PDB file of C-alpha atoms in Angstrom:
ATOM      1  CA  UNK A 643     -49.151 -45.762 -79.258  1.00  0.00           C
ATOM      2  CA  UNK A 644     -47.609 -45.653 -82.921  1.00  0.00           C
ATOM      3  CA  UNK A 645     -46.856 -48.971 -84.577  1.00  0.00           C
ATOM      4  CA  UNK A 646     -44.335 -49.494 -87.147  1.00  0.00           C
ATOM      5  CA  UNK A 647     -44.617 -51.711 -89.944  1.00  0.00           C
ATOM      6  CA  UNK A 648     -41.419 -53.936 -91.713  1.00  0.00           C
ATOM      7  CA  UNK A 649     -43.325 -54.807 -94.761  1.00  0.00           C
ATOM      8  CA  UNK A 650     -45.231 -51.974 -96.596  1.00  0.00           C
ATOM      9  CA  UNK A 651     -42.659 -49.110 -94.935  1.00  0.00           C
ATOM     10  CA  UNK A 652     -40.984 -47.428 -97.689  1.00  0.00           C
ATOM     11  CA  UNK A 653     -37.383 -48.756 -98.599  1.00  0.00           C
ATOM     12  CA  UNK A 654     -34.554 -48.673-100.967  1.00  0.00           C
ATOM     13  CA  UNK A 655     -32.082 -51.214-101.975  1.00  0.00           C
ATOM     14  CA  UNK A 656     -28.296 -50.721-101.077  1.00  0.00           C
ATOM     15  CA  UNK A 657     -26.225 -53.174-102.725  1.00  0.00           C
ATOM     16  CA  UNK A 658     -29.366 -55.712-102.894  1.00  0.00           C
ATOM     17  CA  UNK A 659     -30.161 -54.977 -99.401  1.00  0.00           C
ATOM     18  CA  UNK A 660     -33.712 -53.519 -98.572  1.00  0.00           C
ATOM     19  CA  UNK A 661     -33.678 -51.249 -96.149  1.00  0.00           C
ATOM     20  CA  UNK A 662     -36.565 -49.335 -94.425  1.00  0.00           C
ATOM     21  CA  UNK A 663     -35.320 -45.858 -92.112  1.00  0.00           C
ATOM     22  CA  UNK A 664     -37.631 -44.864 -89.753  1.00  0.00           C
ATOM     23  CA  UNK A 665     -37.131 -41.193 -91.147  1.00  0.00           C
ATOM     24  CA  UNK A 666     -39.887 -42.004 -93.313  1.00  0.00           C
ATOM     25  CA  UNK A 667     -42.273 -41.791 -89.780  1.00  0.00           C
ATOM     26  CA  UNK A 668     -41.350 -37.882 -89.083  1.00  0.00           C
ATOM     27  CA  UNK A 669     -40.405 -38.481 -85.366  1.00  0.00           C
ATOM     28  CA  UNK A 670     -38.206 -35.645 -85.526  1.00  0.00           C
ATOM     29  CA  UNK A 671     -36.766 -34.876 -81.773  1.00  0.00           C
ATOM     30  CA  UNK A 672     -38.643 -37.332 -80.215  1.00  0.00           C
ATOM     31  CA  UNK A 673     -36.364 -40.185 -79.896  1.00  0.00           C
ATOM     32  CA  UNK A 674     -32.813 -39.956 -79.357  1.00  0.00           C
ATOM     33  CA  UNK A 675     -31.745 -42.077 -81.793  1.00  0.00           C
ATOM     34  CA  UNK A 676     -32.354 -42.915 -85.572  1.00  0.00           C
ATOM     35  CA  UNK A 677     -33.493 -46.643 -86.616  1.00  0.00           C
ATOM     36  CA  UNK A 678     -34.199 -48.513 -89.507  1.00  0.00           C
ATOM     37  CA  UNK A 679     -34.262 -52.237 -90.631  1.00  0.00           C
ATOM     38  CA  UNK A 680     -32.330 -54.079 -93.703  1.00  0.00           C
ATOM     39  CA  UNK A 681     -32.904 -57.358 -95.371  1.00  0.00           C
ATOM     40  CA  UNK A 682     -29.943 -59.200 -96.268  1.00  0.00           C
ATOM     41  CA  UNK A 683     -30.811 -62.019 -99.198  1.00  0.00           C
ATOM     42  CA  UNK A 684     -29.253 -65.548 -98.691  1.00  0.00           C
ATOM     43  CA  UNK A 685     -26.047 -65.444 -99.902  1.00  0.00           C
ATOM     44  CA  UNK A 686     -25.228 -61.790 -99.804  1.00  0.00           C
ATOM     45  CA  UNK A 687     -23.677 -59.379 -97.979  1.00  0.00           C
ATOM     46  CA  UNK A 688     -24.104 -55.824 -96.941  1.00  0.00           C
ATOM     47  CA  UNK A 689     -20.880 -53.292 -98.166  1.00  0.00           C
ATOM     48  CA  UNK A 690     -18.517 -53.117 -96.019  1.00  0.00           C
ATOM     49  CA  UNK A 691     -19.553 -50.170 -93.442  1.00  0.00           C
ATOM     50  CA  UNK A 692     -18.412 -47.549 -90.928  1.00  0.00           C
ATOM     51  CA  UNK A 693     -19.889 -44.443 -89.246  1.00  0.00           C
ATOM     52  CA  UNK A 694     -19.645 -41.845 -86.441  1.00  0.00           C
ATOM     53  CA  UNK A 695     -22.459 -43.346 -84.880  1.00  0.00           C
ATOM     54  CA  UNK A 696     -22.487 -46.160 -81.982  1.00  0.00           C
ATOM     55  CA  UNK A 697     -25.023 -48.594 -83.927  1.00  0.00           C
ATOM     56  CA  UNK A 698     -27.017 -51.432 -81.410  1.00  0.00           C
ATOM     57  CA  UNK A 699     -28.635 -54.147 -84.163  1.00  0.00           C
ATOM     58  CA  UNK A 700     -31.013 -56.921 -82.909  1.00  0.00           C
ATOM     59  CA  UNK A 701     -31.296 -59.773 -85.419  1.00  0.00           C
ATOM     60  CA  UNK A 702     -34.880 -60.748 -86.068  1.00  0.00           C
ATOM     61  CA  UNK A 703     -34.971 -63.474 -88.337  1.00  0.00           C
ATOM     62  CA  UNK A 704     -32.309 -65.729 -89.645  1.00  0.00           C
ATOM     63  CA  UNK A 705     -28.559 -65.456 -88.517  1.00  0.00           C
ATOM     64  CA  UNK A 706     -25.958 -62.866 -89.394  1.00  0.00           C
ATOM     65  CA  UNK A 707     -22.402 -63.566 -89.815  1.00  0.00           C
ATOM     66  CA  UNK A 708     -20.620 -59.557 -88.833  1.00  0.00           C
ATOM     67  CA  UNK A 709     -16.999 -59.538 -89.779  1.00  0.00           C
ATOM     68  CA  UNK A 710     -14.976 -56.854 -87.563  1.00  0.00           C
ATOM     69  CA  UNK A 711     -11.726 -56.533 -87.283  1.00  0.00           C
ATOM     70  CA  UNK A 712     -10.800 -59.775 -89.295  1.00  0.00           C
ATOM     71  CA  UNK A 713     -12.925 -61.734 -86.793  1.00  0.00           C
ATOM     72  CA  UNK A 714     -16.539 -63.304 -87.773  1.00  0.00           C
ATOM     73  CA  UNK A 715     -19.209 -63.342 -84.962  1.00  0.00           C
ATOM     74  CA  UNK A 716     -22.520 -65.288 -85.700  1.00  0.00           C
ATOM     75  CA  UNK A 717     -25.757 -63.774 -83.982  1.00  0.00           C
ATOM     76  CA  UNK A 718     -28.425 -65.945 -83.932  1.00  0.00           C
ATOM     77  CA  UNK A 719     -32.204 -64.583 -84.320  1.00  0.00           C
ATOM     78  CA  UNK A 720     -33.320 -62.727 -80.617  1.00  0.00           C
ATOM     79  CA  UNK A 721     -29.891 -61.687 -80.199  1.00  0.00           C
ATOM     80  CA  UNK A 722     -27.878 -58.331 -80.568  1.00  0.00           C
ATOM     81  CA  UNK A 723     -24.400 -56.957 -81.174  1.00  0.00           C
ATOM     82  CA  UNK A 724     -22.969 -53.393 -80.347  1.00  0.00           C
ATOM     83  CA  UNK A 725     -20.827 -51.590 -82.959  1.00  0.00           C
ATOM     84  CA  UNK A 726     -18.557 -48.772 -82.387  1.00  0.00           C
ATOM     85  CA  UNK A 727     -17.621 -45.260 -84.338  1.00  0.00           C
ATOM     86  CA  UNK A 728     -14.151 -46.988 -84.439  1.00  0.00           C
ATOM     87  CA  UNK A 729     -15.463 -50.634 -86.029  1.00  0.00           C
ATOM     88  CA  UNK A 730     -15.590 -51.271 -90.300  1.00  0.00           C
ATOM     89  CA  UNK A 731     -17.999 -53.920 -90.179  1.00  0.00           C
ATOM     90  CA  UNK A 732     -19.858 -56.435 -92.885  1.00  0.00           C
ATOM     91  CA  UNK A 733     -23.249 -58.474 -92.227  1.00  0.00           C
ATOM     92  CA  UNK A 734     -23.740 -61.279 -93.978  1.00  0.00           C
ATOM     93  CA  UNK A 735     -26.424 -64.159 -94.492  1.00  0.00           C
ATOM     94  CA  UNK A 736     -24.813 -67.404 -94.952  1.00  0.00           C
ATOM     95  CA  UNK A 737     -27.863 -69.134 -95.316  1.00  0.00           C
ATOM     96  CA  UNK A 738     -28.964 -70.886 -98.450  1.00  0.00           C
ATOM     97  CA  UNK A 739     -32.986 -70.168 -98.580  1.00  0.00           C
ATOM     98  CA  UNK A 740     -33.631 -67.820 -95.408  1.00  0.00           C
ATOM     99  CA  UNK A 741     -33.788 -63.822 -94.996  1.00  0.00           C
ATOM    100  CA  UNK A 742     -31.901 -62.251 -92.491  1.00  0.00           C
ATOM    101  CA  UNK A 743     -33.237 -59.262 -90.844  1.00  0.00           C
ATOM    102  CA  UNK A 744     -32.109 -56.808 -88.778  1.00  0.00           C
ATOM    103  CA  UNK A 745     -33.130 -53.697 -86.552  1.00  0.00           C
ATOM    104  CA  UNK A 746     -30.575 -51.404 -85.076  1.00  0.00           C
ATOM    105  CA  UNK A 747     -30.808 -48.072 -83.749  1.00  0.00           C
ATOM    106  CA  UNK A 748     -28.052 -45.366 -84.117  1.00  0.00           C
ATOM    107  CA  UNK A 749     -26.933 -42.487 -82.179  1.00  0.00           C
ATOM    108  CA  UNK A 750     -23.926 -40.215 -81.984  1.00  0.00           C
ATOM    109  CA  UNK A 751     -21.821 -41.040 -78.669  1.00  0.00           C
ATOM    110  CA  UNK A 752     -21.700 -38.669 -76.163  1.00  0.00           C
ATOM    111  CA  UNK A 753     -18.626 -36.149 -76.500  1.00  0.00           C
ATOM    112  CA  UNK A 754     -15.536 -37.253 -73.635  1.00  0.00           C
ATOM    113  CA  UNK A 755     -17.854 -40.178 -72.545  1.00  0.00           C
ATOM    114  CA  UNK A 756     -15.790 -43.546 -72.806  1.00  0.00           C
ATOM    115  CA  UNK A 757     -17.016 -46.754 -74.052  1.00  0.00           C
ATOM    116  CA  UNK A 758     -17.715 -47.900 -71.423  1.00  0.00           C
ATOM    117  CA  UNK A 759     -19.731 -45.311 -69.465  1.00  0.00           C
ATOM    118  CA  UNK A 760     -23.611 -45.678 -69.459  1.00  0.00           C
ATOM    119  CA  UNK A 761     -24.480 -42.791 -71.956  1.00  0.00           C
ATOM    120  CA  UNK A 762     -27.422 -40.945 -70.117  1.00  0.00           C
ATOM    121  CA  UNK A 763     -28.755 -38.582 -73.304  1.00  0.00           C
ATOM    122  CA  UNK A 764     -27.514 -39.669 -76.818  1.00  0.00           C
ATOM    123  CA  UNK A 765     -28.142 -37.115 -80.137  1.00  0.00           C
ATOM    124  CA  UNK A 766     -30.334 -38.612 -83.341  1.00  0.00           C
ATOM    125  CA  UNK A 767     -27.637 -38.629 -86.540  1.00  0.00           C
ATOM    126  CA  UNK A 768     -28.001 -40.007 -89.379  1.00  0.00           C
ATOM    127  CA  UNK A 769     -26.716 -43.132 -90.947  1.00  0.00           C
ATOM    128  CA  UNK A 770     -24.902 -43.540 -93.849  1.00  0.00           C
TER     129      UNK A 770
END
């Protein structure tokens, strides 16, 4: 078993968002996917984002506010939401005084496989 740790994994600030890629834990091949967490501060906002990869993102703590296509979903803390390739998207963290975290896993969707076919293999990408 490997663990994984949110607080002294190495990160880098995007915007003023920390984010920790799970890269940094040379897994190479053996997951078919690429991960990472990010840290929005109250009040802020990641850039506005989109990428090749289908990207699954399970809020952790507080409650994120995605805007896609000029619609704003809130997630609440235990839940997820499912991006697509085709999907500019923007987290934010309404709140005043709490953090909002977030895991999500990314993966490149599998070529002539619609969206809504069960993927059986995915390929690791990266993120931008």
């Amino acid at each position: 078993m490997r663990t994984f740790d949110l607080i002294t994994g190495e990160s880098l600030l995007v915007k003023d968002l920390r984010v920790v890629r799970w890269e940094q834990y040379e897994l190479g091949g053996q997951m078919p996917f690429q991960a990472m967490w990010y840290s929005v501060p109250p009040g802020s906002e990641s850039p506005i984002d989109q990428h090749p990869e289908l990207e699954l993102s399970i809020v952790v703590a507080g409650t994120a506010h995605v805007l896609v296509g000029g619609e704003v979903h809130e997630i609440t803390h235990g839940n997820a939401f499912l991006l697509s390739s085709t999907e500019a998207h923007v987290v934010q963290n309404r709140s005043d005084d709490e953090l909002l975290t977030v895991f999500s896993a990314y993966w490149m969707p599998i070529a002539g496989a619609d969206e809504g076919e069960r993927p059986t293999e995915a390929v690791a990408a990266g993120h931008v």
